[in-house]
CSV table of C-alpha atoms in Angstrom, one decimal:
chain,number,residue,atom,x,y,z
A,88,MET,CA,-41.3,-122.0,-101.7
A,89,SER,CA,-39.9,-125.4,-101.2
A,90,GLU,CA,-36.5,-125.9,-102.9
A,91,SER,CA,-34.8,-128.9,-103.9
A,92,PRO,CA,-30.8,-129.5,-104.0
A,93,GLU,CA,-31.3,-131.0,-107.5
A,94,ARG,CA,-33.3,-128.1,-108.7
A,95,ASP,CA,-30.8,-125.6,-107.6
A,96,ALA,CA,-27.9,-127.5,-109.1
A,97,ARG,CA,-29.6,-127.5,-112.3
A,98,HIS,CA,-30.4,-123.9,-112.3
A,99,LYS,CA,-26.7,-123.4,-111.4
A,100,ALA,CA,-25.6,-125.1,-114.4
A,101,ARG,CA,-28.1,-123.5,-116.4
A,102,MET,CA,-27.1,-119.7,-115.5
A,103,GLN,CA,-23.5,-121.0,-115.8
A,104,ARG,CA,-23.8,-122.0,-119.7
A,105,LYS,CA,-25.8,-118.7,-119.9
A,106,LYS,CA,-23.1,-116.6,-118.5
A,107,ALA,CA,-20.7,-118.1,-120.8
A,108,VAL,CA,-22.8,-117.2,-123.9
A,109,VAL,CA,-23.0,-113.7,-122.5
A,110,ASP,CA,-19.7,-113.3,-121.9
A,111,ALA,CA,-18.5,-114.7,-125.1
A,112,ARG,CA,-20.8,-112.2,-127.1
A,113,ILE,CA,-19.3,-109.6,-125.1
A,114,ALA,CA,-15.7,-110.3,-126.1
A,115,ARG,CA,-16.6,-110.6,-129.4
A,116,ALA,CA,-18.4,-107.2,-129.6
A,117,GLY,CA,-16.8,-104.0,-131.0
A,118,ASP,CA,-16.5,-100.1,-129.6
A,119,GLU,CA,-19.4,-97.9,-129.1
A,120,HIS,CA,-20.8,-96.3,-132.2
A,121,GLY,CA,-24.2,-94.9,-132.9
A,122,LEU,CA,-27.1,-97.2,-133.6
A,123,LEU,CA,-30.4,-96.9,-135.9
A,124,LEU,CA,-32.9,-98.3,-134.0
A,125,VAL,CA,-36.7,-99.2,-135.8
A,126,HIS,CA,-39.7,-99.9,-133.4
A,127,THR,CA,-42.6,-101.0,-135.6
A,128,GLY,CA,-45.6,-103.5,-135.7
A,129,ASN,CA,-49.3,-103.1,-134.4
A,130,GLY,CA,-48.6,-103.6,-130.7
A,131,LYS,CA,-48.5,-100.6,-127.9
A,132,GLY,CA,-45.0,-99.4,-126.9
A,133,LYS,CA,-43.2,-98.1,-130.1
A,134,SER,CA,-43.3,-94.6,-129.1
A,135,SER,CA,-43.1,-95.5,-125.2
A,136,ALA,CA,-40.1,-97.2,-125.7
A,137,ALA,CA,-38.6,-94.5,-127.7
A,138,PHE,CA,-39.5,-92.2,-124.9
A,139,GLY,CA,-38.0,-94.7,-122.8
A,140,MET,CA,-34.7,-94.6,-124.6
A,141,ALA,CA,-34.9,-90.8,-124.0
A,142,ALA,CA,-35.2,-91.1,-120.1
A,143,ARG,CA,-32.3,-93.4,-120.2
A,144,ALA,CA,-29.7,-91.0,-122.5
A,145,LEU,CA,-31.0,-88.2,-120.4
A,146,GLY,CA,-29.6,-89.9,-117.0
A,147,HIS,CA,-26.2,-90.4,-119.0
A,148,GLY,CA,-26.0,-87.0,-119.7
A,149,MET,CA,-26.8,-87.1,-123.3
A,150,ARG,CA,-28.7,-84.3,-125.2
A,151,VAL,CA,-31.9,-85.6,-127.0
A,152,GLY,CA,-33.6,-84.3,-129.9
A,153,VAL,CA,-37.2,-85.6,-130.7
A,154,VAL,CA,-39.5,-84.8,-134.0
A,155,GLN,CA,-42.9,-86.0,-133.7
A,156,PHE,CA,-43.9,-86.1,-137.3
A,157,VAL,CA,-47.8,-87.2,-136.0
A,158,LYS,CA,-49.4,-84.9,-133.5
A,159,GLY,CA,-52.5,-86.5,-131.6
A,160,THR,CA,-55.5,-84.7,-131.0
A,161,ALA,CA,-54.6,-84.7,-127.0
A,162,SER,CA,-51.8,-82.8,-125.6
A,163,THR,CA,-49.4,-85.7,-124.4
A,164,GLY,CA,-47.7,-86.6,-121.1
A,165,GLU,CA,-44.6,-87.1,-122.7
A,166,GLU,CA,-44.4,-83.6,-124.7
A,167,ALA,CA,-45.4,-82.0,-121.1
A,168,PHE,CA,-42.6,-84.0,-119.3
A,169,PHE,CA,-39.8,-83.7,-121.7
A,170,ARG,CA,-40.3,-80.2,-122.6
A,171,ARG,CA,-39.4,-79.4,-118.5
A,172,PHE,CA,-35.8,-79.8,-119.7
A,173,PRO,CA,-35.3,-77.5,-122.6
A,174,GLU,CA,-31.1,-77.5,-121.9
A,175,GLN,CA,-31.2,-81.3,-122.6
A,176,VAL,CA,-34.3,-82.1,-125.0
A,177,CYS,CA,-34.9,-80.4,-128.1
A,178,TYR,CA,-38.8,-81.3,-128.7
A,179,HIS,CA,-40.3,-80.6,-131.8
A,180,VAL,CA,-44.1,-81.6,-132.8
A,181,MET,CA,-45.0,-81.2,-136.4
A,182,GLY,CA,-48.4,-81.6,-138.0
A,183,GLU,CA,-51.6,-80.7,-137.1
A,184,GLY,CA,-53.3,-83.9,-135.8
A,185,PHE,CA,-53.7,-87.4,-137.1
A,186,THR,CA,-53.9,-88.1,-140.7
A,187,TRP,CA,-57.4,-89.7,-140.4
A,188,GLU,CA,-58.6,-86.6,-138.5
A,189,ILE,CA,-57.3,-84.3,-141.6
A,190,GLN,CA,-57.8,-86.2,-144.6
A,191,ASP,CA,-55.9,-84.1,-147.1
A,192,ARG,CA,-52.9,-85.3,-148.5
A,193,GLN,CA,-50.7,-82.4,-149.4
A,194,ARG,CA,-51.2,-80.8,-146.2
A,195,ASP,CA,-49.5,-83.9,-144.5
A,196,ILE,CA,-46.6,-83.9,-147.4
A,197,ASP,CA,-45.7,-80.4,-146.9
A,198,GLY,CA,-46.0,-80.9,-142.9
A,199,ALA,CA,-43.6,-84.2,-143.2
A,200,CYS,CA,-41.3,-82.0,-145.0
A,201,GLU,CA,-41.2,-79.5,-142.6
A,202,ALA,CA,-40.8,-81.7,-140.2
A,203,TRP,CA,-37.9,-83.4,-142.1
A,204,LYS,CA,-36.1,-80.3,-142.1
A,205,VAL,CA,-35.9,-80.3,-138.2
A,206,ALA,CA,-35.0,-83.5,-138.1
A,207,ARG,CA,-31.8,-83.1,-140.6
A,208,GLU,CA,-30.6,-80.4,-138.2
A,209,LEU,CA,-31.0,-82.6,-134.8
A,210,LEU,CA,-28.7,-85.1,-137.6
A,211,GLY,CA,-26.3,-82.6,-138.3
A,212,ASP,CA,-25.7,-81.5,-134.6
A,213,PRO,CA,-23.0,-83.9,-133.0
A,214,SER,CA,-24.1,-81.9,-129.5
A,215,ILE,CA,-27.4,-84.6,-129.8
A,216,GLY,CA,-26.5,-88.0,-128.4
A,217,LEU,CA,-30.1,-89.3,-129.6
A,218,VAL,CA,-32.5,-88.4,-132.2
A,219,LEU,CA,-36.0,-89.7,-131.7
A,220,LEU,CA,-37.9,-89.5,-135.0
A,221,ASP,CA,-41.4,-90.4,-133.5
A,222,GLU,CA,-44.1,-91.9,-136.2
A,223,LEU,CA,-41.3,-91.3,-139.0
A,224,ASN,CA,-42.5,-95.1,-140.5
A,225,ILE,CA,-46.0,-93.3,-140.7
A,226,ALA,CA,-44.6,-90.7,-142.9
A,227,LEU,CA,-42.7,-93.1,-145.0
A,228,LYS,CA,-45.4,-95.9,-145.4
A,229,TYR,CA,-48.0,-93.1,-147.0
A,230,GLY,CA,-45.1,-91.6,-149.1
A,231,TYR,CA,-45.2,-88.3,-147.6
A,232,LEU,CA,-41.5,-88.6,-147.5
A,233,GLU,CA,-39.0,-90.7,-150.0
A,234,LEU,CA,-36.9,-93.2,-148.3
A,235,GLU,CA,-33.4,-92.6,-150.1
A,236,PRO,CA,-33.0,-89.0,-148.7
A,237,VAL,CA,-33.9,-89.8,-145.6
A,238,LEU,CA,-31.4,-92.7,-145.2
A,239,ALA,CA,-28.8,-90.6,-146.9
A,240,ASP,CA,-29.3,-87.9,-144.0
A,241,ILE,CA,-29.4,-90.5,-141.2
A,242,ARG,CA,-26.2,-92.1,-142.6
A,243,ALA,CA,-24.3,-88.9,-142.8
A,244,ARG,CA,-24.8,-88.3,-138.9
A,245,PRO,CA,-22.3,-87.8,-136.5
A,246,LEU,CA,-20.8,-91.3,-135.5
A,247,HIS,CA,-21.7,-91.2,-131.6
A,248,GLN,CA,-25.2,-90.7,-132.5
A,249,HIS,CA,-27.9,-93.1,-132.0
A,250,VAL,CA,-31.4,-92.8,-133.9
A,251,VAL,CA,-34.8,-94.2,-133.1
A,252,ALA,CA,-37.6,-94.5,-135.6
A,253,THR,CA,-41.1,-95.2,-134.7
A,254,GLY,CA,-44.4,-96.3,-136.1
A,255,ARG,CA,-46.1,-99.0,-137.8
A,256,SER,CA,-45.1,-100.4,-141.1
A,257,ALA,CA,-41.5,-99.7,-141.5
A,258,PRO,CA,-40.6,-99.9,-144.8
A,259,PRO,CA,-38.0,-102.6,-145.6
A,260,GLY,CA,-35.3,-100.3,-146.9
A,261,LEU,CA,-35.3,-98.7,-143.5
A,262,ILE,CA,-35.6,-102.1,-141.7
A,263,GLU,CA,-32.6,-102.9,-143.8
A,264,ALA,CA,-30.4,-100.1,-143.1
A,265,ALA,CA,-31.0,-100.4,-138.9
A,266,ASP,CA,-28.8,-102.1,-136.5
A,267,THR,CA,-31.9,-103.4,-134.1
A,268,VAL,CA,-35.4,-103.6,-135.3
A,269,THR,CA,-38.2,-104.7,-132.5
A,270,GLU,CA,-41.8,-105.6,-133.6
A,271,MET,CA,-44.3,-104.9,-131.4
A,272,GLY,CA,-46.7,-107.3,-131.9
A,273,LEU,CA,-50.4,-106.7,-130.3
A,274,VAL,CA,-51.3,-109.8,-128.2
A,275,LYS,CA,-54.1,-107.9,-126.6
A,276,HIS,CA,-55.2,-104.5,-126.1
A,277,ALA,CA,-57.6,-102.7,-123.6
A,278,PHE,CA,-59.2,-101.1,-126.4
A,279,GLN,CA,-60.2,-104.5,-128.3
A,280,ALA,CA,-62.3,-104.9,-124.9
A,281,GLY,CA,-64.1,-101.7,-125.2
A,282,VAL,CA,-61.8,-99.6,-122.9
A,283,ARG,CA,-61.1,-96.2,-123.6
A,284,ALA,CA,-57.7,-94.6,-124.1
A,285,GLN,CA,-56.0,-93.7,-120.7
A,286,LYS,CA,-54.2,-90.8,-119.7
A,287,GLY,CA,-50.5,-91.9,-118.9
A,288,ILE,CA,-51.2,-95.4,-120.9
A,289,GLU,CA,-51.9,-93.9,-124.3
A,290,TYR,CA,-50.9,-90.3,-124.4
B,588,MET,CA,-42.9,-85.3,-154.9
B,589,SER,CA,-45.4,-85.6,-157.6
B,590,GLU,CA,-48.8,-86.4,-156.9
B,591,SER,CA,-52.1,-87.0,-158.6
B,592,PRO,CA,-55.6,-86.2,-158.0
B,593,GLU,CA,-56.4,-90.1,-158.2
B,594,ARG,CA,-54.2,-90.7,-155.2
B,595,ASP,CA,-55.1,-87.8,-153.4
B,596,ALA,CA,-59.0,-89.0,-153.5
B,597,ARG,CA,-58.0,-92.6,-152.5
B,598,HIS,CA,-56.0,-91.3,-149.7
B,599,LYS,CA,-59.1,-89.3,-148.3
B,600,ALA,CA,-61.4,-92.2,-148.8
B,601,ARG,CA,-58.9,-94.3,-146.9
B,602,MET,CA,-58.8,-91.9,-144.2
B,603,GLN,CA,-62.4,-91.2,-144.0
B,604,ARG,CA,-62.8,-94.9,-143.4
B,605,LYS,CA,-60.3,-95.4,-140.7
B,606,LYS,CA,-61.8,-92.4,-138.8
B,607,ALA,CA,-65.3,-94.0,-138.9
B,608,VAL,CA,-63.6,-97.2,-137.3
B,609,VAL,CA,-61.9,-95.2,-134.7
B,610,ASP,CA,-64.7,-93.1,-133.8
B,611,ALA,CA,-66.8,-95.9,-133.5
B,612,ARG,CA,-64.4,-97.7,-131.2
B,613,ILE,CA,-63.8,-94.6,-129.0
B,614,ALA,CA,-67.7,-94.0,-128.7
B,615,ARG,CA,-68.0,-98.0,-127.4
B,616,ALA,CA,-65.2,-97.3,-124.9
B,617,GLY,CA,-66.1,-97.1,-121.1
B,618,ASP,CA,-64.7,-95.1,-118.2
B,619,GLU,CA,-61.1,-94.5,-117.4
B,620,HIS,CA,-59.7,-97.3,-115.1
B,621,GLY,CA,-56.2,-98.7,-114.1
B,622,LEU,CA,-54.8,-101.2,-116.6
B,623,LEU,CA,-52.6,-104.0,-116.2
B,624,LEU,CA,-50.3,-103.8,-119.1
B,625,VAL,CA,-47.3,-106.8,-119.8
B,626,HIS,CA,-44.6,-106.0,-122.0
B,627,THR,CA,-43.0,-109.5,-123.0
B,628,GLY,CA,-40.9,-111.3,-126.0
B,629,ASN,CA,-37.0,-111.7,-126.9
B,630,GLY,CA,-36.8,-108.4,-128.8
B,631,LYS,CA,-35.4,-105.0,-127.1
B,632,GLY,CA,-37.8,-102.2,-125.6
B,633,LYS,CA,-39.7,-103.9,-122.8
B,634,SER,CA,-38.4,-102.2,-120.0
B,635,SER,CA,-37.8,-99.2,-122.3
B,636,ALA,CA,-41.5,-98.8,-123.3
B,637,ALA,CA,-42.3,-99.0,-119.3
B,638,PHE,CA,-40.0,-96.3,-118.6
B,639,GLY,CA,-41.4,-94.2,-121.4
B,640,MET,CA,-44.7,-94.8,-119.8
B,641,ALA,CA,-43.3,-93.6,-116.5
B,642,ALA,CA,-42.6,-90.4,-118.3
B,643,ARG,CA,-45.8,-90.2,-119.8
B,644,ALA,CA,-47.5,-90.2,-116.3
B,645,LEU,CA,-45.3,-87.9,-114.8
B,646,GLY,CA,-45.9,-85.5,-117.6
B,647,HIS,CA,-49.6,-85.7,-116.5
B,648,GLY,CA,-49.0,-85.1,-112.9
B,649,MET,CA,-49.2,-88.8,-111.7
B,650,ARG,CA,-47.0,-90.5,-109.2
B,651,VAL,CA,-44.8,-93.3,-110.4
B,652,GLY,CA,-43.4,-96.3,-108.0
B,653,VAL,CA,-40.6,-98.4,-109.8
B,654,VAL,CA,-39.6,-101.7,-108.5
B,655,GLN,CA,-36.8,-103.3,-110.5
B,656,PHE,CA,-36.5,-107.1,-109.9
B,657,VAL,CA,-33.0,-107.7,-111.4
B,658,LYS,CA,-30.2,-105.3,-111.3
B,659,GLY,CA,-27.8,-105.2,-113.9
B,660,THR,CA,-24.1,-104.9,-113.6
B,661,ALA,CA,-24.0,-101.4,-115.0
B,662,SER,CA,-25.4,-98.6,-113.6
B,663,THR,CA,-28.4,-97.6,-115.8
B,664,GLY,CA,-29.2,-94.1,-117.3
B,665,GLU,CA,-33.1,-94.7,-116.5
B,666,GLU,CA,-32.3,-94.8,-112.8
B,667,ALA,CA,-29.9,-92.0,-112.6
B,668,PHE,CA,-32.7,-89.9,-114.3
B,669,PHE,CA,-35.6,-91.2,-112.6
B,670,ARG,CA,-34.1,-90.5,-109.0
B,671,ARG,CA,-34.1,-87.0,-110.1
B,672,PHE,CA,-37.4,-86.4,-109.1
B,673,PRO,CA,-38.2,-88.0,-105.5
B,674,GLU,CA,-41.1,-86.4,-105.0
B,675,GLN,CA,-42.9,-87.9,-107.9
B,676,VAL,CA,-41.2,-91.4,-108.5
B,677,CYS,CA,-40.4,-94.0,-105.6
B,678,TYR,CA,-37.3,-96.0,-107.1
B,679,HIS,CA,-36.5,-99.1,-105.8
B,680,VAL,CA,-33.5,-101.3,-107.2
B,681,MET,CA,-33.8,-105.0,-105.3
B,682,GLY,CA,-31.6,-108.1,-106.1
B,683,GLU,CA,-27.6,-108.0,-106.7
B,684,GLY,CA,-26.6,-108.5,-110.4
B,685,PHE,CA,-28.3,-110.6,-113.3
B,686,THR,CA,-29.1,-113.7,-112.1
B,687,TRP,CA,-26.6,-115.5,-114.3
B,688,GLU,CA,-23.8,-113.7,-112.9
B,689,ILE,CA,-24.7,-115.3,-109.2
B,690,GLN,CA,-25.7,-118.6,-109.8
B,691,ASP,CA,-27.4,-118.9,-106.4
B,692,ARG,CA,-31.0,-119.5,-106.6
B,693,GLN,CA,-32.1,-119.4,-103.1
B,694,ARG,CA,-30.5,-115.7,-102.7
B,695,ASP,CA,-32.6,-114.8,-106.2
B,696,ILE,CA,-35.3,-116.3,-104.2
B,697,ASP,CA,-34.9,-114.2,-101.1
B,698,GLY,CA,-34.4,-111.1,-103.2
B,699,ALA,CA,-37.5,-111.3,-105.2
B,700,CYS,CA,-39.8,-111.8,-102.1
B,701,GLU,CA,-38.0,-108.8,-100.9
B,702,ALA,CA,-39.0,-106.8,-104.0
B,703,TRP,CA,-42.2,-108.0,-104.0
B,704,LYS,CA,-42.8,-106.8,-100.2
B,705,VAL,CA,-41.8,-103.4,-102.0
B,706,ALA,CA,-44.1,-103.6,-104.7
B,707,ARG,CA,-46.9,-104.9,-102.7
B,708,GLU,CA,-46.6,-101.4,-100.7
B,709,LEU,CA,-47.0,-99.4,-104.1
B,710,LEU,CA,-49.7,-101.4,-105.0
B,711,GLY,CA,-51.5,-100.4,-101.9
B,712,ASP,CA,-50.8,-96.7,-102.1
B,713,PRO,CA,-53.8,-94.7,-103.8
B,714,SER,CA,-51.2,-91.7,-104.3
B,715,ILE,CA,-49.5,-93.8,-107.1
B,716,GLY,CA,-51.2,-93.8,-110.6
B,717,LEU,CA,-48.6,-96.1,-112.2
B,718,VAL,CA,-46.7,-99.0,-110.5
B,719,LEU,CA,-43.7,-100.3,-112.8
B,720,LEU,CA,-42.6,-103.9,-112.1
B,721,ASP,CA,-39.4,-104.5,-114.2
B,722,GLU,CA,-38.6,-107.9,-115.0
B,723,LEU,CA,-41.3,-109.3,-112.6
B,724,ASN,CA,-41.9,-111.6,-115.5
B,725,ILE,CA,-38.5,-113.4,-115.2
B,726,ALA,CA,-39.0,-113.7,-111.3
B,727,LEU,CA,-42.2,-115.5,-112.1
B,728,LYS,CA,-40.3,-117.4,-114.9
B,729,TYR,CA,-37.7,-118.7,-112.7
B,730,GLY,CA,-40.3,-119.6,-109.9
B,731,TYR,CA,-38.6,-117.1,-107.5
B,732,LEU,CA,-42.1,-115.8,-106.8
B,733,GLU,CA,-45.6,-117.7,-107.1
B,734,LEU,CA,-48.3,-116.4,-109.4
B,735,GLU,CA,-51.2,-116.7,-107.5
B,736,PRO,CA,-50.5,-114.2,-104.6
B,737,VAL,CA,-48.7,-111.7,-107.0
B,738,LEU,CA,-51.9,-111.5,-109.1
B,739,ALA,CA,-53.9,-111.2,-106.1
B,740,ASP,CA,-51.9,-108.0,-104.7
B,741,ILE,CA,-52.3,-106.8,-108.2
B,742,ARG,CA,-56.0,-107.3,-108.4
B,743,ALA,CA,-56.3,-105.8,-105.0
B,744,ARG,CA,-55.0,-102.2,-106.2
B,745,PRO,CA,-56.7,-98.8,-106.3
B,746,LEU,CA,-58.9,-98.5,-109.2
B,747,HIS,CA,-57.2,-95.9,-110.9
B,748,GLN,CA,-53.7,-97.4,-110.6
B,749,HIS,CA,-52.1,-98.9,-113.6
B,750,VAL,CA,-49.3,-101.4,-113.5
B,751,VAL,CA,-46.9,-102.3,-116.1
B,752,ALA,CA,-45.1,-105.8,-115.7
B,753,THR,CA,-41.9,-106.6,-118.2
B,754,GLY,CA,-39.5,-109.4,-119.0
B,755,ARG,CA,-39.3,-112.2,-121.2
B,756,SER,CA,-41.5,-115.3,-121.1
B,757,ALA,CA,-44.6,-113.9,-119.3
B,758,PRO,CA,-46.3,-116.8,-117.9
B,759,PRO,CA,-49.8,-117.5,-119.3
B,760,GLY,CA,-51.4,-116.4,-116.2
B,761,LEU,CA,-50.1,-113.3,-116.1
B,762,ILE,CA,-51.2,-112.8,-120.0
B,763,GLU,CA,-54.6,-113.8,-119.3
B,764,ALA,CA,-55.1,-111.6,-116.4
B,765,ALA,CA,-53.4,-108.3,-118.3
B,766,ASP,CA,-55.5,-105.9,-120.0
B,767,THR,CA,-53.0,-105.0,-122.5
B,768,VAL,CA,-49.9,-107.4,-123.8
B,769,THR,CA,-47.5,-106.5,-126.2
B,770,GLU,CA,-44.8,-109.1,-127.5
B,771,MET,CA,-41.8,-107.1,-128.1
B,772,GLY,CA,-40.3,-109.6,-130.9
B,773,LEU,CA,-36.7,-109.6,-132.1
B,774,VAL,CA,-36.3,-108.7,-135.9
B,775,LYS,CA,-32.7,-107.9,-135.6
B,776,HIS,CA,-30.2,-106.7,-132.7
B,777,ALA,CA,-27.1,-105.0,-133.3
B,778,PHE,CA,-25.7,-107.3,-130.5
B,779,GLN,CA,-26.0,-110.1,-133.1
B,780,ALA,CA,-23.8,-108.2,-135.5
B,781,GLY,CA,-21.2,-108.1,-132.6
B,782,VAL,CA,-21.8,-104.4,-131.6
B,783,ARG,CA,-21.4,-104.0,-127.9
B,784,ALA,CA,-23.9,-102.9,-125.6
B,785,GLN,CA,-24.5,-99.1,-126.0
B,786,LYS,CA,-24.8,-96.5,-123.2
B,787,GLY,CA,-28.3,-94.6,-123.5
B,788,ILE,CA,-29.5,-97.7,-125.6
B,789,GLU,CA,-29.1,-101.1,-123.5
B,790,TYR,CA,-28.7,-99.2,-120.1
């Protein structure tokens, strides 16, 4: 690739400004404490990003708790994988299938309440560094769980513990309470073009 | 939670409609083949979601290749974790730090080209089910790599192999070539509120 000295100089100046901005932000930042993260939106990657954080946390020697509030019909790769580390990962799958497979609201409510009991135990366990609440947002959206008691349990967790909640349509109160919120937006999806859900990608 | 029969009935009808839509889409969908996914945008979770896909793929017994085009200054949890599985994961970290830490454009170009050589080998290896090109989008954005030869190598990969490319500012040509694209949008970030980057969350 042919490069000009001018472009090199412009690049260097831009990177210097960028470094100054980043360094200043780091200097202002406070001490470590547990964060509440929310992954929402219609795009792909909400749960994947939470499971990537789980891998990251395990790499730092942290323990991880997982509660999946909605169970898919297919066995998932993430469950098969993270169950290999029972000393480091407490993995709980609740519910009995996607809600639109079942169509029984009271059964979904009972399942969500059972799942929250498990989540509350993880949120009360100081040996757990990251609690992953997969599809919690869906349980809140459909009113299977009430927001206020859920937030109260999250707020009462150990100071260093991180929490990540995933699912479309996160309620505004959860977004307000969160430290970091990412909206996974759908730009395009293979499914729209008629491609079947793929092993290793969707599940 | 008090529930009315009307709400239950409405819920059931909605879920039945949703199931019909999902079932119809699945019936239209074709056979399995490898997808090209792109995670871009200013929000958190682009790399995390790719590493979550890696965990998912490993759970299905697939082999995974990773090339990190930009190396952070801190040792990362994901690297420590995935290096535990050398039989299943080929893990390569290229480059020598964030570009704004170095400020030498030619060195970045050389590093990116070396990294692409490694990526090309993974893309030519039919035993690899998922190739993760972390921060490839940045290398393309800054012109460290040219898009056309990169796309040619991606297109020439084995039919079943999935590829995921991450990083802000994915170029339009890459988005056009991709099967699935997610824009990770920043709703809010703890860093903005003065919270230092957290172990297990940011790295």
